[in-house]
């Protein structure tokens, strides 16, 4: 029995309203995940089949957490007579949902069902390949800019044209068709395609849409303020008939307009669902009243918003520290000193502390100060586990075995480690594939192509083709007993890849770490499925859709968190420092040109509402840029903070410490030193 009595009145109303369109306006820290999970469990308890419930969110981390919490709330379902697992609600990301749909129906669009999903590096490689074929000799074009524009076209159509150089835009239009053809020829799709191909499927094949509507009769979408035009169309296609559509979001936390999110999707929901029921969640369980009063004062200056006022029963807490520094180096050193004081005097661990900033460049002086003080820290947005060279090589091998016509993957590993297939050879094979309109692997097997090459080169090509096809047969013929982990470690050793790592790295420690990374990843390969190829496809799919898992794993040590304001949404920390509150940083200079001042204010609001117990906000009189100290002005947002909630650092320094407090602090310091 799901105990709805543990919810507050507004949360309970949201959980009990299970039919028709519902908008749950969930302010920061108001327990929205709890409401969503209780709502799903309550739906099952009321007789709705779990298999008919769909919950969609934006990150795999959020989907995993939601799935785990729903599983705990639901009674354990008995296994079916045929041995298959009982139905459970589908809780996944937009991209994972589309993969599920396309795996069933993509053949209707001319693709094979074993399509591969290109990550960003593979997309860039595909664009580079196209640009090399169409560019004028000596002309240089940034493939990243072209790829970014292609993505904007896919997600926002012609809306992208006002934000980019017209020459780059014209080139992107020219490249777009070639890019789509190149991916289609490799039976590959990219992340944008997952949603767009699903929409195309729904438009061109109504029977596929009808099947999806029949399955997903109750749809919930989390973080609805972050949806873009394509995601909006997707969920409305699924829900416009049965209208059992619940969206959860907060327009005050809409901070991703720069990547296509449209807050209007939430603000204008009544246009599409006039009968929508709105439930506001305003009781905050995270922060003190002082922090929330400051957040409310900031965000009320945005005119276009759905009114809500956060409140807390946690008490006033301490005042917000407003600190002014001469420059960013002083700011960084002083904040690190404050963190260390909290650790030594108040036993506050590093992991309870977070430093938030507007741009990645602000991290450098902070990292320098933390290193100098010997403070361990974790920079969110550092190099991902899956961006490491050895991991990308390994995944390229696996993708080649599944689909040797995936040119991007094949070109990456054809001569890694060296096997007589030089860059010159691969360029000739690539040219032959262009001329014949086929994949590089097909060109490798064509005698008309290979007979023009030297005997030794031809033998190397034949050996590589034999290696790929033999491996494919092993995977296709293996049964339940075939262990992908053992097989992967064996082929990495036999191909000489492990030896290559030891040979090319500067130190044994680095090469061993790379080998260990590969072995740890290989240990996760034997998941669901019987045939090895099925297990391998599932593994690759999960890796592509779930690359944030490694970052979670690495962030387990006691360490201060360094994070941008854009990356901190959804997180909370007991002690928060928001740095660089200067005009030009927050609000950013671009916002004045682009008219996005409201979004910058929402960004400040999000940063403030991450703090649970204490909050410090700082700005500098000067900040270094390219080695030169440039003057800075305080952010106009600082004027929106009520004076009675603030304690200025200058004023604090002049206030004498009470005798009892002083004795307690010195006792704590002596204890820490003794330890």
XYZ file of C-alpha atoms in Angstrom:
675
model
C 0.000 0.000 0.000
C 1.447 3.374 -1.026
C 1.228 5.696 1.980
C 0.226 9.070 0.540
C -0.080 10.449 4.084
C 3.694 10.982 4.087
C 3.234 13.696 1.430
C 2.257 17.293 2.151
C -1.239 18.376 0.914
C -0.010 19.769 -2.438
C 2.261 16.774 -3.088
C -0.616 14.424 -2.307
C -2.959 16.284 -4.677
C -0.351 15.937 -7.452
C 0.096 12.218 -6.769
C -3.655 11.509 -6.694
C -4.509 13.377 -9.915
C -3.772 10.556 -12.351
C -6.123 11.170 -15.291
C -6.246 14.027 -17.773
C -3.606 16.719 -18.294
C -1.758 17.880 -15.157
C 0.949 20.503 -14.639
C 2.966 20.059 -11.447
C 4.795 23.340 -10.845
C 7.651 22.065 -8.681
C 9.839 24.798 -7.229
C 13.476 24.122 -6.319
C 13.863 21.573 -3.508
C 10.137 20.828 -3.184
C 10.429 17.033 -3.465
C 9.343 16.567 -7.068
C 11.073 13.177 -7.521
C 9.206 11.890 -4.470
C 5.925 13.133 -5.945
C 6.598 11.557 -9.345
C 7.527 8.169 -7.868
C 4.542 8.140 -5.483
C 2.265 9.140 -8.363
C 3.475 6.226 -10.509
C 3.095 3.752 -7.621
C -0.381 5.121 -6.875
C -1.382 4.657 -10.536
C -0.360 0.982 -10.411
C -2.221 0.549 -7.126
C -5.343 2.000 -8.772
C -5.231 -0.719 -11.444
C -3.295 0.930 -14.275
C -0.990 -1.611 -15.917
C 2.697 -0.790 -15.253
C 3.531 -1.425 -18.921
C 1.181 1.420 -19.936
C 3.041 4.019 -17.837
C 5.851 6.089 -19.340
C 8.080 8.487 -17.402
C 10.518 10.615 -19.415
C 13.369 12.708 -18.057
C 16.573 14.265 -19.364
C 19.450 12.403 -17.712
C 20.190 8.748 -17.191
C 21.079 9.513 -13.582
C 17.599 10.944 -12.934
C 15.941 8.018 -14.747
C 17.927 5.461 -12.703
C 17.098 7.171 -9.420
C 13.413 7.364 -10.334
C 13.304 3.715 -11.448
C 14.959 2.548 -8.203
C 12.544 4.539 -6.047
C 9.475 3.319 -7.958
C 10.675 -0.303 -7.660
C 10.908 0.076 -3.861
C 7.361 1.454 -3.665
C 5.737 -1.191 -5.875
C 4.905 -4.670 -4.545
C 7.082 -7.427 -5.979
C 5.276 -8.800 -9.031
C 5.272 -12.594 -9.512
C 7.148 -14.022 -12.500
C 5.052 -14.999 -15.491
C 4.457 -18.633 -16.411
C 6.589 -18.288 -19.543
C 9.565 -17.140 -17.443
C 9.601 -13.576 -18.778
C 9.881 -10.628 -16.419
C 6.634 -8.912 -15.338
C 5.814 -5.525 -16.836
C 7.099 -2.460 -15.068
C 6.764 1.240 -15.843
C 9.092 2.564 -18.552
C 11.255 5.303 -17.023
C 13.931 6.608 -19.365
C 15.384 9.608 -21.201
C 13.952 11.040 -24.426
C 16.796 9.453 -26.388
C 16.371 6.035 -24.743
C 12.635 6.143 -25.474
C 13.307 6.838 -29.133
C 15.861 4.020 -29.319
C 13.198 1.618 -27.975
C 10.693 2.792 -30.589
C 13.200 2.774 -33.475
C 14.552 -0.695 -32.630
C 11.024 -1.944 -33.372
C 10.092 0.238 -36.336
C 13.159 1.827 -38.003
C 13.066 -0.694 -40.870
C 9.960 1.194 -42.083
C 12.319 4.156 -42.740
C 14.864 2.143 -44.714
C 17.341 1.422 -41.916
C 18.317 -1.954 -40.461
C 17.273 -2.614 -36.865
C 20.892 -3.064 -35.733
C 21.702 0.621 -36.394
C 24.576 2.217 -34.460
C 24.436 5.563 -32.647
C 27.257 7.995 -33.387
C 28.694 10.013 -30.511
C 30.057 13.532 -30.980
C 33.567 12.470 -31.999
C 32.154 10.132 -34.657
C 29.848 12.882 -35.924
C 32.834 15.230 -36.178
C 34.776 12.598 -38.086
C 31.871 12.228 -40.528
C 31.710 16.016 -41.057
C 35.499 16.225 -41.536
C 35.298 13.474 -44.144
C 32.624 15.410 -46.064
C 34.479 18.727 -45.772
C 37.676 17.138 -47.095
C 35.767 16.062 -50.204
C 34.050 19.407 -50.906
C 36.448 22.067 -49.568
C 38.584 24.164 -51.852
C 42.293 23.372 -51.486
C 43.850 25.480 -48.737
C 40.452 26.493 -47.331
C 39.910 25.679 -43.656
C 36.454 25.213 -42.152
C 35.730 24.429 -38.516
C 33.900 21.058 -38.530
C 32.687 21.701 -34.975
C 30.881 24.887 -36.085
C 29.268 23.031 -38.988
C 28.185 20.148 -36.739
C 26.731 22.556 -34.155
C 24.718 24.267 -36.869
C 23.491 20.951 -38.263
C 22.241 20.118 -34.771
C 20.501 23.510 -34.498
C 18.813 22.968 -37.867
C 17.594 19.561 -36.755
C 16.217 20.813 -33.446
C 15.126 24.326 -34.330
C 14.961 24.487 -38.102
C 15.280 27.935 -39.632
C 15.356 29.524 -36.156
C 19.094 28.844 -36.194
C 19.825 31.255 -39.020
C 19.948 34.434 -36.947
C 22.712 33.209 -34.634
C 25.513 32.202 -36.982
C 27.775 33.469 -39.711
C 25.784 33.318 -43.004
C 28.745 31.681 -44.781
C 28.890 28.890 -42.213
C 25.115 28.498 -42.483
C 25.277 28.193 -46.282
C 27.990 25.560 -45.941
C 25.919 23.673 -43.353
C 22.937 23.530 -45.722
C 25.249 22.131 -48.400
C 26.756 19.582 -45.999
C 23.447 18.483 -44.419
C 22.307 16.151 -47.222
C 25.760 14.610 -47.606
C 25.936 14.109 -43.836
C 22.564 12.334 -43.704
C 23.523 10.140 -46.668
C 26.875 9.274 -45.086
C 25.239 8.190 -41.841
C 22.477 6.277 -43.611
C 25.078 4.410 -45.709
C 26.760 3.263 -42.463
C 23.360 2.343 -40.945
C 24.114 4.952 -38.294
C 22.148 7.723 -36.607
C 23.219 10.545 -34.299
C 21.563 11.786 -31.107
C 19.436 14.381 -32.900
C 18.278 11.731 -35.382
C 16.872 9.552 -32.596
C 14.064 12.021 -31.922
C 13.680 13.329 -35.475
C 13.491 9.864 -37.025
C 10.874 8.915 -34.426
C 8.822 11.983 -35.415
C 9.227 11.091 -39.081
C 8.122 7.541 -38.275
C 4.985 8.873 -36.549
C 4.160 11.173 -39.490
C 4.751 8.630 -42.262
C 3.525 5.483 -40.506
C 0.388 6.178 -38.437
C 0.188 2.497 -37.438
C 3.531 2.853 -35.565
C 2.220 5.932 -33.747
C -1.013 4.101 -32.895
C 0.994 1.189 -31.431
C 3.023 3.591 -29.266
C -0.106 5.417 -28.079
C -1.686 2.086 -27.187
C 1.350 1.096 -25.128
C 2.057 4.443 -23.448
C -1.392 5.466 -22.221
C -0.116 7.485 -19.238
C 2.807 9.807 -19.951
C 4.806 11.884 -17.464
C 7.584 14.310 -18.468
C 10.050 15.648 -15.912
C 11.906 18.988 -16.312
C 9.337 20.048 -18.910
C 10.733 23.595 -19.034
C 13.862 22.119 -20.682
C 12.064 20.551 -23.668
C 12.864 21.776 -27.185
C 10.594 21.884 -30.230
C 11.259 18.264 -31.287
C 10.704 16.868 -27.761
C 7.527 18.933 -27.460
C 6.191 17.430 -30.710
C 7.151 13.923 -29.596
C 5.238 13.977 -26.300
C 2.247 15.741 -27.853
C 2.078 13.128 -30.623
C 1.884 10.407 -27.967
C -0.657 12.154 -25.714
C -3.004 14.308 -27.777
C -5.674 11.560 -28.013
C -5.769 9.937 -24.550
C -4.662 13.234 -22.881
C -3.303 11.454 -19.799
C -0.340 13.776 -19.788
C 1.461 14.987 -16.666
C 4.334 17.454 -16.905
C 6.571 18.397 -14.020
C 8.734 21.493 -14.154
C 9.640 24.968 -12.990
C 9.805 27.884 -15.415
C 12.031 29.698 -12.889
C 14.708 27.054 -13.530
C 14.638 27.242 -17.342
C 18.338 27.921 -18.087
C 19.009 26.040 -21.320
C 17.575 28.386 -23.948
C 21.003 28.494 -25.640
C 20.668 24.827 -26.545
C 17.110 24.980 -27.832
C 14.970 24.640 -24.687
C 11.725 26.595 -24.935
C 10.242 27.749 -21.619
C 7.079 28.649 -23.591
C 6.291 24.905 -23.713
C 5.527 25.156 -19.991
C 4.204 28.721 -19.866
C 1.700 28.148 -22.699
C 0.526 24.655 -21.787
C -3.138 25.768 -21.618
C -3.080 26.522 -25.366
C -2.700 22.801 -26.066
C -4.515 21.408 -23.012
C -7.158 23.982 -21.940
C -8.473 21.575 -19.291
C -5.061 21.197 -17.592
C -5.070 21.010 -13.790
C -2.228 22.991 -12.127
C -0.715 21.952 -8.784
C 1.968 24.150 -7.175
C 4.676 22.690 -4.924
C 6.137 25.547 -2.872
C 7.324 24.004 0.403
C 11.098 23.670 0.108
C 12.841 20.888 2.056
C 16.404 21.915 1.143
C 17.236 25.456 2.220
C 16.852 27.900 5.094
C 14.271 30.694 4.974
C 17.011 33.306 4.478
C 18.272 31.586 1.320
C 14.728 31.120 -0.012
C 13.717 34.717 0.700
C 16.739 35.866 -1.296
C 15.838 33.511 -4.170
C 12.210 34.744 -4.187
C 13.398 38.373 -4.241
C 15.640 37.690 -7.233
C 13.184 35.775 -9.404
C 10.170 38.063 -8.885
C 11.956 40.564 -11.170
C 11.204 38.271 -14.127
C 7.838 39.319 -15.539
C 6.985 36.292 -17.715
C 6.665 33.507 -15.160
C 4.133 31.446 -13.278
C 3.967 32.954 -9.791
C 5.171 30.824 -6.892
C 6.826 31.580 -3.551
C 9.187 29.085 -1.957
C 9.032 28.681 1.838
C 10.695 26.461 4.383
C 10.084 25.154 7.893
C 13.824 24.842 8.515
C 14.246 28.221 10.217
C 16.064 31.406 9.184
C 19.619 30.070 9.418
C 22.639 32.329 8.960
C 22.738 35.437 6.794
C 24.137 35.328 3.261
C 27.794 36.426 3.118
C 28.425 39.113 0.476
C 32.173 39.316 -0.142
C 34.254 41.749 -2.222
C 37.817 41.000 -3.373
C 40.502 42.928 -5.225
C 40.914 40.247 -7.900
C 40.043 36.659 -8.785
C 43.232 35.238 -7.223
C 42.410 36.835 -3.850
C 38.837 35.572 -4.213
C 40.047 32.011 -4.821
C 42.594 31.979 -1.977
C 40.117 33.395 0.539
C 37.351 30.943 -0.391
C 39.767 28.019 0.008
C 40.742 29.431 3.433
C 37.058 29.543 4.410
C 36.557 25.930 3.299
C 39.568 24.804 5.326
C 38.376 26.771 8.361
C 35.005 25.022 8.182
C 36.754 21.647 7.932
C 39.150 22.223 10.824
C 36.943 24.256 13.178
C 33.528 22.748 12.439
C 34.378 19.251 11.105
C 32.677 20.032 7.783
C 34.007 17.638 5.115
C 35.124 18.890 1.712
C 32.271 17.044 -0.006
C 29.738 19.328 1.731
C 31.253 22.350 -0.037
C 30.685 23.564 -3.608
C 31.961 26.532 -5.606
C 29.674 27.696 -8.436
C 30.726 29.885 -11.362
C 29.266 31.179 -14.634
C 32.030 30.163 -17.090
C 34.593 27.349 -17.224
C 37.455 29.867 -17.399
C 36.723 30.904 -13.797
C 37.817 27.458 -12.599
C 41.544 27.991 -13.245
C 42.407 30.325 -10.282
C 40.157 28.224 -8.037
C 41.969 25.025 -9.019
C 45.338 26.717 -8.457
C 44.340 27.825 -4.948
C 42.877 24.425 -4.038
C 46.009 22.618 -5.224
C 48.264 25.019 -3.320
C 46.307 24.314 -0.113
C 46.266 20.554 -0.676
C 42.467 20.489 -0.896
C 41.032 17.648 -2.943
C 38.426 18.777 -5.470
C 36.264 17.415 -8.275
C 35.755 19.548 -11.378
C 32.423 18.662 -12.953
C 32.861 18.719 -16.706
C 36.496 17.560 -16.681
C 37.550 14.860 -19.119
C 34.919 12.137 -19.216
C 35.898 8.503 -18.803
C 34.488 7.857 -22.275
C 36.583 10.611 -23.850
C 39.790 8.760 -23.003
C 41.744 7.499 -25.987
C 41.843 3.837 -24.981
C 38.087 3.745 -24.293
C 37.255 5.345 -27.654
C 39.556 2.868 -29.444
C 37.962 -0.103 -27.658
C 34.408 1.042 -28.434
C 35.401 1.641 -32.079
C 36.593 -1.988 -32.277
C 33.284 -3.234 -30.850
C 31.257 -1.060 -33.229
C 33.301 -2.355 -36.172
C 32.591 -5.965 -35.190
C 28.857 -5.220 -34.996
C 28.804 -3.139 -38.179
C 32.035 -3.133 -40.283
C 30.417 -0.613 -42.663
C 30.632 2.018 -39.903
C 33.442 3.979 -41.592
C 34.181 6.240 -38.627
C 34.862 3.356 -36.249
C 36.739 1.293 -38.819
C 39.035 4.178 -39.796
C 39.851 4.774 -36.125
C 41.092 1.231 -35.438
C 42.243 -0.067 -38.841
C 45.886 0.703 -37.983
C 45.612 0.839 -34.175
C 47.898 -0.848 -33.275
C 49.965 -0.651 -36.482
C 49.203 -3.522 -38.884
C 50.527 -2.238 -42.218
C 47.520 -0.019 -43.020
C 49.154 3.401 -43.197
C 47.350 6.752 -43.468
C 48.175 6.816 -47.187
C 46.613 3.362 -47.664
C 43.484 4.313 -45.741
C 43.150 7.553 -47.737
C 43.278 5.551 -50.974
C 40.650 3.141 -49.673
C 38.508 6.058 -48.536
C 38.819 7.638 -51.986
C 37.812 4.337 -53.615
C 34.772 4.110 -51.321
C 33.750 7.659 -52.366
C 34.061 6.800 -56.065
C 32.035 3.592 -55.747
C 29.478 4.883 -53.241
C 30.255 2.098 -50.785
C 31.775 1.685 -47.330
C 35.538 1.453 -46.748
C 35.115 -2.181 -45.634
C 33.388 -3.027 -48.929
C 36.241 -1.318 -50.797
C 38.721 -3.459 -48.810
C 37.014 -6.605 -50.141
C 36.868 -5.398 -53.760
C 39.682 -6.946 -55.901
C 39.398 -4.053 -58.389
C 40.500 -1.763 -55.550
C 43.089 -3.929 -53.786
C 44.944 -5.132 -56.922
C 46.159 -1.553 -57.463
C 48.040 -1.689 -54.134
C 51.411 -3.215 -53.208
C 51.404 -6.929 -52.368
C 52.384 -6.326 -48.731
C 49.598 -3.741 -48.309
C 47.096 -6.064 -49.980
C 48.044 -8.850 -47.558
C 47.572 -6.492 -44.593
C 44.093 -5.551 -45.862
C 43.132 -9.221 -46.365
C 44.371 -10.080 -42.853
C 42.326 -7.232 -41.360
C 39.166 -8.273 -43.247
C 39.676 -11.880 -42.119
C 40.151 -10.698 -38.505
C 36.885 -8.696 -38.565
C 34.824 -11.450 -40.240
C 36.228 -14.220 -38.018
C 35.382 -12.158 -34.934
C 31.869 -11.520 -36.263
C 31.342 -15.291 -36.691
C 32.543 -15.923 -33.133
C 30.034 -13.419 -31.780
C 27.154 -14.700 -33.926
C 27.751 -18.395 -33.132
C 28.467 -18.031 -29.401
C 25.810 -18.999 -26.887
C 25.013 -18.259 -23.238
C 28.389 -19.567 -22.118
C 30.304 -17.090 -24.335
C 31.811 -14.483 -21.985
C 32.274 -11.082 -23.617
C 34.636 -9.964 -20.854
C 37.056 -12.867 -21.444
C 36.790 -12.476 -25.217
C 37.423 -8.712 -25.105
C 40.526 -8.994 -22.917
C 41.828 -11.772 -25.169
C 41.439 -9.845 -28.441
C 42.934 -6.682 -26.925
C 45.952 -8.746 -25.904
C 46.258 -10.738 -29.144
C 45.940 -7.702 -31.406
C 48.778 -6.092 -29.474
C 46.654 -3.218 -28.169
C 47.730 -3.696 -24.541
C 51.376 -3.855 -25.677
C 50.824 -0.680 -27.733
C 49.618 1.164 -24.620
C 52.697 0.071 -22.669
C 54.950 1.096 -25.547
C 53.487 4.556 -26.229
C 52.886 5.902 -22.710
C 55.554 7.924 -20.922
C 55.311 5.988 -17.649
C 54.292 2.448 -16.596
C 51.774 3.969 -14.141
C 49.856 5.730 -16.946
C 49.875 2.679 -19.247
C 48.719 0.422 -16.397
C 45.918 2.874 -15.595
C 44.785 2.755 -19.248
C 44.857 -1.055 -19.294
C 42.932 -1.081 -16.007
C 40.294 1.272 -17.494
C 39.749 -1.172 -20.375
C 39.522 -4.203 -18.098
C 37.045 -2.436 -15.806
C 34.857 -1.543 -18.789
C 35.095 -5.070 -20.234
C 33.900 -6.439 -16.878
C 30.520 -4.712 -17.444
C 29.815 -6.227 -20.883
C 27.913 -9.413 -20.012
C 24.442 -8.013 -19.404
C 20.995 -9.060 -20.603
C 20.573 -11.185 -23.738
C 21.590 -14.634 -24.901
C 23.431 -14.253 -28.199
C 26.766 -12.400 -27.733
C 25.890 -9.951 -30.535
C 22.689 -8.979 -28.685
C 24.600 -8.432 -25.444
C 27.215 -6.411 -27.281
C 24.589 -4.237 -29.020
C 22.876 -3.544 -25.678
C 26.233 -2.725 -24.073
C 27.148 -0.239 -26.846
C 23.691 1.323 -26.758
C 23.880 1.851 -23.001
C 27.389 3.301 -23.261
C 26.337 5.806 -25.907
C 23.202 6.859 -24.032
C 24.710 6.708 -20.542
C 28.174 8.243 -20.573
C 27.506 10.124 -17.328
C 27.739 6.909 -15.252
C 31.563 7.030 -15.081
C 31.491 10.582 -13.774
C 29.272 9.403 -10.922
C 31.759 6.624 -10.143
C 34.740 8.933 -10.041
C 33.005 11.428 -7.770
C 32.962 9.195 -4.676
C 35.901 10.651 -2.721
C 35.654 13.422 -0.143
C 36.270 16.457 -2.359
C 35.107 20.037 -2.915
C 32.862 20.342 -5.979
C 33.737 22.903 -8.662
C 30.832 23.313 -11.047
C 29.268 25.762 -13.493
C 25.837 27.196 -12.734
C 24.449 25.453 -15.820
C 25.654 22.057 -14.575
C 24.471 22.423 -10.961
C 20.704 22.210 -11.553
C 19.236 19.282 -9.645
C 22.113 19.203 -7.142
C 22.344 20.481 -3.564
C 25.195 21.195 -1.165
C 25.200 22.208 2.512
C 27.709 25.034 1.910
C 27.838 26.998 -1.347
C 30.079 29.764 -2.677
C 28.797 31.601 -5.772
C 31.750 33.472 -7.289
C 32.199 36.143 -9.960
C 28.942 38.097 -9.528
C 30.140 40.785 -11.928
C 28.504 42.602 -14.798
C 29.588 40.806 -17.961
C 29.896 37.430 -16.230
C 26.429 37.255 -14.631
C 24.536 38.577 -16.448
C 26.825 37.565 -19.274
C 27.749 40.195 -21.872
C 25.949 38.171 -24.579
C 22.629 38.355 -22.741
C 22.351 42.099 -23.416
C 22.763 41.537 -27.154
C 20.560 38.423 -27.340
C 17.852 39.694 -24.978
C 18.244 36.804 -22.528
C 18.545 38.771 -19.273
C 15.611 36.810 -17.777
C 17.459 33.538 -18.347
C 20.609 34.956 -16.683
C 18.493 35.907 -13.653
C 17.062 32.371 -13.587
C 20.651 31.087 -13.637
C 21.440 33.155 -10.526
C 18.241 31.847 -8.912
C 19.274 28.245 -9.627
C 22.744 28.884 -8.137
C 21.299 30.401 -4.946
C 18.792 27.567 -4.441
C 21.543 24.914 -4.443
C 22.564 26.005 -0.921
C 21.129 24.161 2.060
C 22.727 25.800 5.124
C 25.146 28.587 4.196
C 25.601 30.741 1.111
C 28.423 33.140 0.215
C 28.315 35.376 -2.879
C 31.418 37.211 -4.070
C 32.599 39.642 -6.748
C 35.945 41.198 -7.659
C 37.220 44.667 -8.459
C 39.419 43.172 -11.185
C 39.745 39.883 -13.040
C 42.654 38.556 -15.062
C 42.168 37.952 -18.764
C 45.106 36.804 -20.905
C 47.410 37.739 -18.014
C 46.110 41.304 -17.734
C 44.036 42.542 -14.779
C 40.873 44.183 -16.115
C 38.472 46.228 -13.943
C 35.071 44.712 -13.069
C 31.747 46.154 -11.933
C 29.379 44.375 -9.518
C 26.462 42.503 -11.088
C 23.185 44.464 -11.156
C 21.572 41.295 -9.717
C 23.255 42.040 -6.375
C 20.950 45.048 -5.947
C 17.976 42.654 -6.034
C 19.111 40.930 -2.810
C 17.297 42.327 0.287
C 19.829 44.098 2.521
C 18.416 42.555 5.716
C 19.388 39.065 4.457
C 23.042 39.985 3.855
C 26.160 40.204 5.966
C 28.963 42.089 4.214
C 32.422 40.632 4.702
C 33.785 44.055 5.780
C 31.096 44.441 8.452
C 31.702 40.939 9.762
C 35.440 41.513 10.126
C 34.742 44.497 12.450
C 32.331 42.578 14.713
C 34.104 41.067 17.748
C 33.622 37.332 18.295
C 31.764 36.416 21.484
C 34.032 34.982 24.205
C 32.225 31.597 24.346
C 32.296 31.239 20.532
C 35.997 32.054 20.479
C 36.766 29.413 23.119
C 34.777 26.771 21.202
C 36.579 27.559 17.949
C 40.019 27.382 19.531
C 39.112 24.095 21.224
C 37.984 22.670 17.873
C 41.192 23.876 16.194
C 43.374 22.275 18.913
C 41.431 19.025 18.531
C 41.889 19.044 14.741
C 45.638 19.723 15.043
C 45.990 16.929 17.621
C 44.367 14.480 15.220
